[in-house]
């Protein structure tokens, strides 16, 4: 006599003691709901019916492809975010070219630093691990308000602050999208270094140091 294994039965069984494999005996059959429950939980079915194992393998393959696709999309998003930052640093440098040549060069150098992070992710170069000058990584005190627009160098100051804010925005996106990834620590160390440099440049332009 056939015994049908239902979703409710499996849920009750799992609540009592979680399992990663389920052995289906010769006289047992899964209901559609029971089979879907096992597939959704990622539980491997050991069954005498070839179709059960084939469906489980197919489900696993689909999930693996989805994970791989999501990771590729995240990487592409990261690369284009970095390219946008590179362009932003170049644009800021271009605007200040006739104002302060030394400051312009510093911004260009920071843009190259960002390019180095991108090339590392693309696999074309090694990532240089740096030690941030500001070891506490706390830049919350950096804020440029309308008070500073009356300064002669307000254009330079606002440009630097905008770069800093866009870099902060990018940093938190990376943390959210790549949590647990091996590359995250190295990327963040480099971002902290750029932020520390920008922080010092902003404070200098604002007359704080």
PDB file of C-alpha atoms in Angstrom:
ATOM      1  CA  UNK A   1       0.000   0.000   0.000  1.00  0.00           C
ATOM      2  CA  UNK A   2       1.405   3.370  -1.010  1.00  0.00           C
ATOM      3  CA  UNK A   3       2.058   6.016   1.624  1.00  0.00           C
ATOM      4  CA  UNK A   4       1.914   9.629   0.475  1.00  0.00           C
ATOM      5  CA  UNK A   5       4.356  12.056   2.056  1.00  0.00           C
ATOM      6  CA  UNK A   6       2.713  15.466   2.308  1.00  0.00           C
ATOM      7  CA  UNK A   7       4.138  18.950   2.847  1.00  0.00           C
ATOM      8  CA  UNK A   8       2.538  19.091   6.318  1.00  0.00           C
ATOM      9  CA  UNK A   9       4.185  15.812   7.295  1.00  0.00           C
ATOM     10  CA  UNK A  10       7.613  17.040   6.146  1.00  0.00           C
ATOM     11  CA  UNK A  11       7.228  20.390   7.918  1.00  0.00           C
ATOM     12  CA  UNK A  12       6.365  18.628  11.177  1.00  0.00           C
ATOM     13  CA  UNK A  13       9.304  16.270  10.713  1.00  0.00           C
ATOM     14  CA  UNK A  14      11.676  19.173  10.019  1.00  0.00           C
ATOM     15  CA  UNK A  15      10.455  21.121  13.063  1.00  0.00           C
ATOM     16  CA  UNK A  16      11.244  18.167  15.313  1.00  0.00           C
ATOM     17  CA  UNK A  17      14.715  17.667  13.823  1.00  0.00           C
ATOM     18  CA  UNK A  18      16.077  19.532  10.773  1.00  0.00           C
ATOM     19  CA  UNK A  19      17.533  17.308   8.050  1.00  0.00           C
ATOM     20  CA  UNK A  20      19.449  17.768   4.795  1.00  0.00           C
ATOM     21  CA  UNK A  21      18.538  14.421   3.167  1.00  0.00           C
ATOM     22  CA  UNK A  22      15.235  12.622   2.864  1.00  0.00           C
ATOM     23  CA  UNK A  23      15.030   8.910   2.060  1.00  0.00           C
ATOM     24  CA  UNK A  24      11.933   7.937   0.157  1.00  0.00           C
ATOM     25  CA  UNK A  25      11.103   4.270   0.639  1.00  0.00           C
ATOM     26  CA  UNK A  26       9.767   1.946  -2.060  1.00  0.00           C
ATOM     27  CA  UNK A  27       6.160   2.175  -0.846  1.00  0.00           C
ATOM     28  CA  UNK A  28       6.288   5.950  -0.376  1.00  0.00           C
ATOM     29  CA  UNK A  29       5.462   8.728  -2.807  1.00  0.00           C
ATOM     30  CA  UNK A  30       5.762  12.489  -2.448  1.00  0.00           C
ATOM     31  CA  UNK A  31       2.741  14.683  -3.019  1.00  0.00           C
ATOM     32  CA  UNK A  32       3.406  17.695  -5.312  1.00  0.00           C
ATOM     33  CA  UNK A  33       3.425  19.942  -2.230  1.00  0.00           C
ATOM     34  CA  UNK A  34       5.838  17.635  -0.422  1.00  0.00           C
ATOM     35  CA  UNK A  35       8.222  17.503  -3.375  1.00  0.00           C
ATOM     36  CA  UNK A  36       8.166  21.300  -3.721  1.00  0.00           C
ATOM     37  CA  UNK A  37       8.852  21.706   0.009  1.00  0.00           C
ATOM     38  CA  UNK A  38      12.001  19.576  -0.245  1.00  0.00           C
ATOM     39  CA  UNK A  39      13.152  21.444  -3.347  1.00  0.00           C
ATOM     40  CA  UNK A  40      12.569  24.846  -1.741  1.00  0.00           C
ATOM     41  CA  UNK A  41      14.495  23.834   1.379  1.00  0.00           C
ATOM     42  CA  UNK A  42      17.365  22.441  -0.708  1.00  0.00           C
ATOM     43  CA  UNK A  43      16.926  18.995   0.833  1.00  0.00           C
ATOM     44  CA  UNK A  44      18.362  16.160  -1.231  1.00  0.00           C
ATOM     45  CA  UNK A  45      15.919  13.371  -2.041  1.00  0.00           C
ATOM     46  CA  UNK A  46      17.220   9.818  -1.996  1.00  0.00           C
ATOM     47  CA  UNK A  47      14.566   8.147  -4.051  1.00  0.00           C
ATOM     48  CA  UNK A  48      14.070   5.005  -6.064  1.00  0.00           C
ATOM     49  CA  UNK A  49      12.253   7.173  -8.615  1.00  0.00           C
ATOM     50  CA  UNK A  50      14.681   8.710 -11.161  1.00  0.00           C
ATOM     51  CA  UNK A  51      12.383  11.678 -11.754  1.00  0.00           C
ATOM     52  CA  UNK A  52      12.707  12.853  -8.146  1.00  0.00           C
ATOM     53  CA  UNK A  53      16.488  13.033  -8.246  1.00  0.00           C
ATOM     54  CA  UNK A  54      16.420  14.623 -11.684  1.00  0.00           C
ATOM     55  CA  UNK A  55      14.110  17.389 -10.471  1.00  0.00           C
ATOM     56  CA  UNK A  56      16.291  18.004  -7.417  1.00  0.00           C
ATOM     57  CA  UNK A  57      19.423  18.244  -9.566  1.00  0.00           C
ATOM     58  CA  UNK A  58      17.656  20.540 -12.010  1.00  0.00           C
ATOM     59  CA  UNK A  59      16.547  22.805  -9.146  1.00  0.00           C
ATOM     60  CA  UNK A  60      20.113  22.926  -7.792  1.00  0.00           C
ATOM     61  CA  UNK A  61      21.503  23.764 -11.252  1.00  0.00           C
ATOM     62  CA  UNK A  62      18.975  26.583 -11.709  1.00  0.00           C
ATOM     63  CA  UNK A  63      19.823  28.037  -8.285  1.00  0.00           C
ATOM     64  CA  UNK A  64      23.570  27.798  -8.983  1.00  0.00           C
ATOM     65  CA  UNK A  65      23.124  29.624 -12.305  1.00  0.00           C
ATOM     66  CA  UNK A  66      21.041  32.320 -10.614  1.00  0.00           C
ATOM     67  CA  UNK A  67      23.703  32.882  -7.949  1.00  0.00           C
ATOM     68  CA  UNK A  68      26.395  33.067 -10.624  1.00  0.00           C
ATOM     69  CA  UNK A  69      24.296  35.504 -12.667  1.00  0.00           C
ATOM     70  CA  UNK A  70      23.635  37.717  -9.620  1.00  0.00           C
ATOM     71  CA  UNK A  71      27.348  37.808  -8.804  1.00  0.00           C
ATOM     72  CA  UNK A  72      28.212  38.782 -12.391  1.00  0.00           C
ATOM     73  CA  UNK A  73      25.629  41.577 -12.347  1.00  0.00           C
ATOM     74  CA  UNK A  74      26.963  42.885  -9.031  1.00  0.00           C
ATOM     75  CA  UNK A  75      30.507  42.873 -10.407  1.00  0.00           C
ATOM     76  CA  UNK A  76      29.463  44.741 -13.553  1.00  0.00           C
ATOM     77  CA  UNK A  77      27.587  47.285 -11.444  1.00  0.00           C
ATOM     78  CA  UNK A  78      30.681  47.759  -9.272  1.00  0.00           C
ATOM     79  CA  UNK A  79      32.965  48.220 -12.282  1.00  0.00           C
ATOM     80  CA  UNK A  80      30.747  50.884 -13.836  1.00  0.00           C
ATOM     81  CA  UNK A  81      30.372  52.652 -10.489  1.00  0.00           C
ATOM     82  CA  UNK A  82      34.166  52.802 -10.326  1.00  0.00           C
ATOM     83  CA  UNK A  83      34.389  54.068 -13.910  1.00  0.00           C
ATOM     84  CA  UNK A  84      31.866  56.779 -13.014  1.00  0.00           C
ATOM     85  CA  UNK A  85      34.009  57.770 -10.011  1.00  0.00           C
ATOM     86  CA  UNK A  86      37.120  57.898 -12.188  1.00  0.00           C
ATOM     87  CA  UNK A  87      35.286  60.200 -14.616  1.00  0.00           C
ATOM     88  CA  UNK A  88      34.055  62.337 -11.725  1.00  0.00           C
ATOM     89  CA  UNK A  89      37.574  62.812 -10.362  1.00  0.00           C
ATOM     90  CA  UNK A  90      38.828  63.730 -13.847  1.00  0.00           C
ATOM     91  CA  UNK A  91      35.960  66.183 -14.300  1.00  0.00           C
ATOM     92  CA  UNK A  92      36.742  67.850 -10.967  1.00  0.00           C
ATOM     93  CA  UNK A  93      40.429  68.033 -11.858  1.00  0.00           C
ATOM     94  CA  UNK A  94      39.543  69.639 -15.186  1.00  0.00           C
ATOM     95  CA  UNK A  95      37.425  72.296 -13.464  1.00  0.00           C
ATOM     96  CA  UNK A  96      40.277  73.237 -11.126  1.00  0.00           C
ATOM     97  CA  UNK A  97      43.067  73.077 -13.675  1.00  0.00           C
ATOM     98  CA  UNK A  98      43.326  76.869 -13.903  1.00  0.00           C
ATOM     99  CA  UNK A  99      42.686  77.424 -10.192  1.00  0.00           C
ATOM    100  CA  UNK A 100      45.257  75.267  -8.399  1.00  0.00           C
ATOM    101  CA  UNK A 101      47.617  73.017 -10.368  1.00  0.00           C
ATOM    102  CA  UNK A 102      48.922  71.184  -7.270  1.00  0.00           C
ATOM    103  CA  UNK A 103      45.425  70.389  -6.050  1.00  0.00           C
ATOM    104  CA  UNK A 104      44.494  69.305  -9.560  1.00  0.00           C
ATOM    105  CA  UNK A 105      47.359  66.808  -9.636  1.00  0.00           C
ATOM    106  CA  UNK A 106      46.373  65.372  -6.247  1.00  0.00           C
ATOM    107  CA  UNK A 107      42.844  64.754  -7.512  1.00  0.00           C
ATOM    108  CA  UNK A 108      44.200  63.077 -10.651  1.00  0.00           C
ATOM    109  CA  UNK A 109      46.368  60.835  -8.462  1.00  0.00           C
ATOM    110  CA  UNK A 110      43.343  59.816  -6.379  1.00  0.00           C
ATOM    111  CA  UNK A 111      41.451  59.026  -9.574  1.00  0.00           C
ATOM    112  CA  UNK A 112      44.301  56.724 -10.578  1.00  0.00           C
ATOM    113  CA  UNK A 113      44.015  55.035  -7.211  1.00  0.00           C
ATOM    114  CA  UNK A 114      40.355  54.307  -7.956  1.00  0.00           C
ATOM    115  CA  UNK A 115      41.350  53.007 -11.385  1.00  0.00           C
ATOM    116  CA  UNK A 116      43.709  50.593  -9.612  1.00  0.00           C
ATOM    117  CA  UNK A 117      40.788  49.167  -7.621  1.00  0.00           C
ATOM    118  CA  UNK A 118      38.806  48.665 -10.833  1.00  0.00           C
ATOM    119  CA  UNK A 119      41.685  46.955 -12.625  1.00  0.00           C
ATOM    120  CA  UNK A 120      42.123  44.631  -9.648  1.00  0.00           C
ATOM    121  CA  UNK A 121      38.461  43.580  -9.870  1.00  0.00           C
ATOM    122  CA  UNK A 122      38.879  43.078 -13.622  1.00  0.00           C
ATOM    123  CA  UNK A 123      41.874  40.848 -12.853  1.00  0.00           C
ATOM    124  CA  UNK A 124      44.427  42.941 -14.756  1.00  0.00           C
ATOM    125  CA  UNK A 125      46.575  43.997 -11.789  1.00  0.00           C
ATOM    126  CA  UNK A 126      47.328  43.323  -8.141  1.00  0.00           C
ATOM    127  CA  UNK A 127      45.645  45.425  -5.478  1.00  0.00           C
ATOM    128  CA  UNK A 128      48.049  47.506  -3.462  1.00  0.00           C
ATOM    129  CA  UNK A 129      47.034  47.174   0.185  1.00  0.00           C
ATOM    130  CA  UNK A 130      47.582  50.466   1.960  1.00  0.00           C
ATOM    131  CA  UNK A 131      47.335  51.545   5.576  1.00  0.00           C
ATOM    132  CA  UNK A 132      44.853  54.398   6.005  1.00  0.00           C
ATOM    133  CA  UNK A 133      46.302  57.522   7.558  1.00  0.00           C
ATOM    134  CA  UNK A 134      43.100  57.885   9.546  1.00  0.00           C
ATOM    135  CA  UNK A 135      43.067  54.517  11.278  1.00  0.00           C
ATOM    136  CA  UNK A 136      39.733  55.022  13.064  1.00  0.00           C
ATOM    137  CA  UNK A 137      37.958  55.308   9.686  1.00  0.00           C
ATOM    138  CA  UNK A 138      35.597  57.917  11.139  1.00  0.00           C
ATOM    139  CA  UNK A 139      34.948  60.816   8.776  1.00  0.00           C
ATOM    140  CA  UNK A 140      31.615  61.891  10.254  1.00  0.00           C
ATOM    141  CA  UNK A 141      33.023  65.320  11.161  1.00  0.00           C
ATOM    142  CA  UNK A 142      33.544  66.210   7.490  1.00  0.00           C
ATOM    143  CA  UNK A 143      30.767  68.586   6.455  1.00  0.00           C
ATOM    144  CA  UNK A 144      30.814  71.590   4.155  1.00  0.00           C
ATOM    145  CA  UNK A 145      27.887  73.999   4.534  1.00  0.00           C
ATOM    146  CA  UNK A 146      26.833  77.301   2.959  1.00  0.00           C
ATOM    147  CA  UNK A 147      29.167  79.123   5.354  1.00  0.00           C
ATOM    148  CA  UNK A 148      32.093  78.191   3.132  1.00  0.00           C
ATOM    149  CA  UNK A 149      30.731  79.631  -0.122  1.00  0.00           C
ATOM    150  CA  UNK A 150      32.145  83.046   0.802  1.00  0.00           C
ATOM    151  CA  UNK A 151      35.722  81.751   0.769  1.00  0.00           C
ATOM    152  CA  UNK A 152      37.912  82.554  -2.221  1.00  0.00           C
ATOM    153  CA  UNK A 153      38.596  78.859  -2.680  1.00  0.00           C
ATOM    154  CA  UNK A 154      34.948  77.781  -2.247  1.00  0.00           C
ATOM    155  CA  UNK A 155      34.931  76.163  -5.698  1.00  0.00           C
ATOM    156  CA  UNK A 156      37.857  73.909  -4.812  1.00  0.00           C
ATOM    157  CA  UNK A 157      36.420  73.119  -1.393  1.00  0.00           C
ATOM    158  CA  UNK A 158      32.975  72.188  -2.726  1.00  0.00           C
ATOM    159  CA  UNK A 159      34.488  70.047  -5.470  1.00  0.00           C
ATOM    160  CA  UNK A 160      36.533  68.103  -2.937  1.00  0.00           C
ATOM    161  CA  UNK A 161      33.554  67.664  -0.636  1.00  0.00           C
ATOM    162  CA  UNK A 162      31.385  66.384  -3.489  1.00  0.00           C
ATOM    163  CA  UNK A 163      34.053  63.820  -4.385  1.00  0.00           C
ATOM    164  CA  UNK A 164      34.233  62.754  -0.756  1.00  0.00           C
ATOM    165  CA  UNK A 165      30.450  62.276  -0.481  1.00  0.00           C
ATOM    166  CA  UNK A 166      30.258  60.263  -3.717  1.00  0.00           C
ATOM    167  CA  UNK A 167      33.080  58.050  -2.482  1.00  0.00           C
ATOM    168  CA  UNK A 168      31.257  57.525   0.833  1.00  0.00           C
ATOM    169  CA  UNK A 169      28.101  56.599  -1.082  1.00  0.00           C
ATOM    170  CA  UNK A 170      30.062  54.101  -3.167  1.00  0.00           C
ATOM    171  CA  UNK A 171      31.707  52.601  -0.071  1.00  0.00           C
ATOM    172  CA  UNK A 172      28.391  51.711   1.551  1.00  0.00           C
ATOM    173  CA  UNK A 173      27.067  50.211  -1.684  1.00  0.00           C
ATOM    174  CA  UNK A 174      30.134  47.958  -1.833  1.00  0.00           C
ATOM    175  CA  UNK A 175      29.657  46.893   1.791  1.00  0.00           C
ATOM    176  CA  UNK A 176      26.023  45.957   1.142  1.00  0.00           C
ATOM    177  CA  UNK A 177      26.580  44.229  -2.211  1.00  0.00           C
ATOM    178  CA  UNK A 178      29.764  42.336  -1.371  1.00  0.00           C
ATOM    179  CA  UNK A 179      29.284  41.378   2.269  1.00  0.00           C
ATOM    180  CA  UNK A 180      31.407  38.323   2.994  1.00  0.00           C
ATOM    181  CA  UNK A 181      33.331  38.493  -0.298  1.00  0.00           C
ATOM    182  CA  UNK A 182      37.110  37.962  -0.113  1.00  0.00           C
ATOM    183  CA  UNK A 183      37.851  41.112  -2.115  1.00  0.00           C
ATOM    184  CA  UNK A 184      35.871  43.382   0.208  1.00  0.00           C
ATOM    185  CA  UNK A 185      38.572  43.974   2.825  1.00  0.00           C
ATOM    186  CA  UNK A 186      41.214  45.011   0.291  1.00  0.00           C
ATOM    187  CA  UNK A 187      38.802  47.317  -1.551  1.00  0.00           C
ATOM    188  CA  UNK A 188      37.707  49.003   1.673  1.00  0.00           C
ATOM    189  CA  UNK A 189      41.279  49.579   2.836  1.00  0.00           C
ATOM    190  CA  UNK A 190      41.986  51.414  -0.404  1.00  0.00           C
ATOM    191  CA  UNK A 191      38.773  53.426  -0.156  1.00  0.00           C
ATOM    192  CA  UNK A 192      39.662  54.428   3.413  1.00  0.00           C
ATOM    193  CA  UNK A 193      43.053  55.623   2.193  1.00  0.00           C
ATOM    194  CA  UNK A 194      41.450  57.806  -0.497  1.00  0.00           C
ATOM    195  CA  UNK A 195      38.915  59.136   2.006  1.00  0.00           C
ATOM    196  CA  UNK A 196      41.654  59.973   4.505  1.00  0.00           C
ATOM    197  CA  UNK A 197      43.541  61.898   1.820  1.00  0.00           C
ATOM    198  CA  UNK A 198      40.403  63.753   0.708  1.00  0.00           C
ATOM    199  CA  UNK A 199      39.546  64.507   4.329  1.00  0.00           C
ATOM    200  CA  UNK A 200      42.926  66.156   4.833  1.00  0.00           C
ATOM    201  CA  UNK A 201      42.594  68.131   1.594  1.00  0.00           C
ATOM    202  CA  UNK A 202      39.134  69.395   2.570  1.00  0.00           C
ATOM    203  CA  UNK A 203      40.238  70.474   6.020  1.00  0.00           C
ATOM    204  CA  UNK A 204      43.245  72.250   4.546  1.00  0.00           C
ATOM    205  CA  UNK A 205      41.099  74.123   2.027  1.00  0.00           C
ATOM    206  CA  UNK A 206      38.658  75.027   4.826  1.00  0.00           C
ATOM    207  CA  UNK A 207      41.518  76.409   6.904  1.00  0.00           C
ATOM    208  CA  UNK A 208      41.047  73.860   9.680  1.00  0.00           C
ATOM    209  CA  UNK A 209      44.577  72.457   9.450  1.00  0.00           C
TER     210      UNK A 209
END
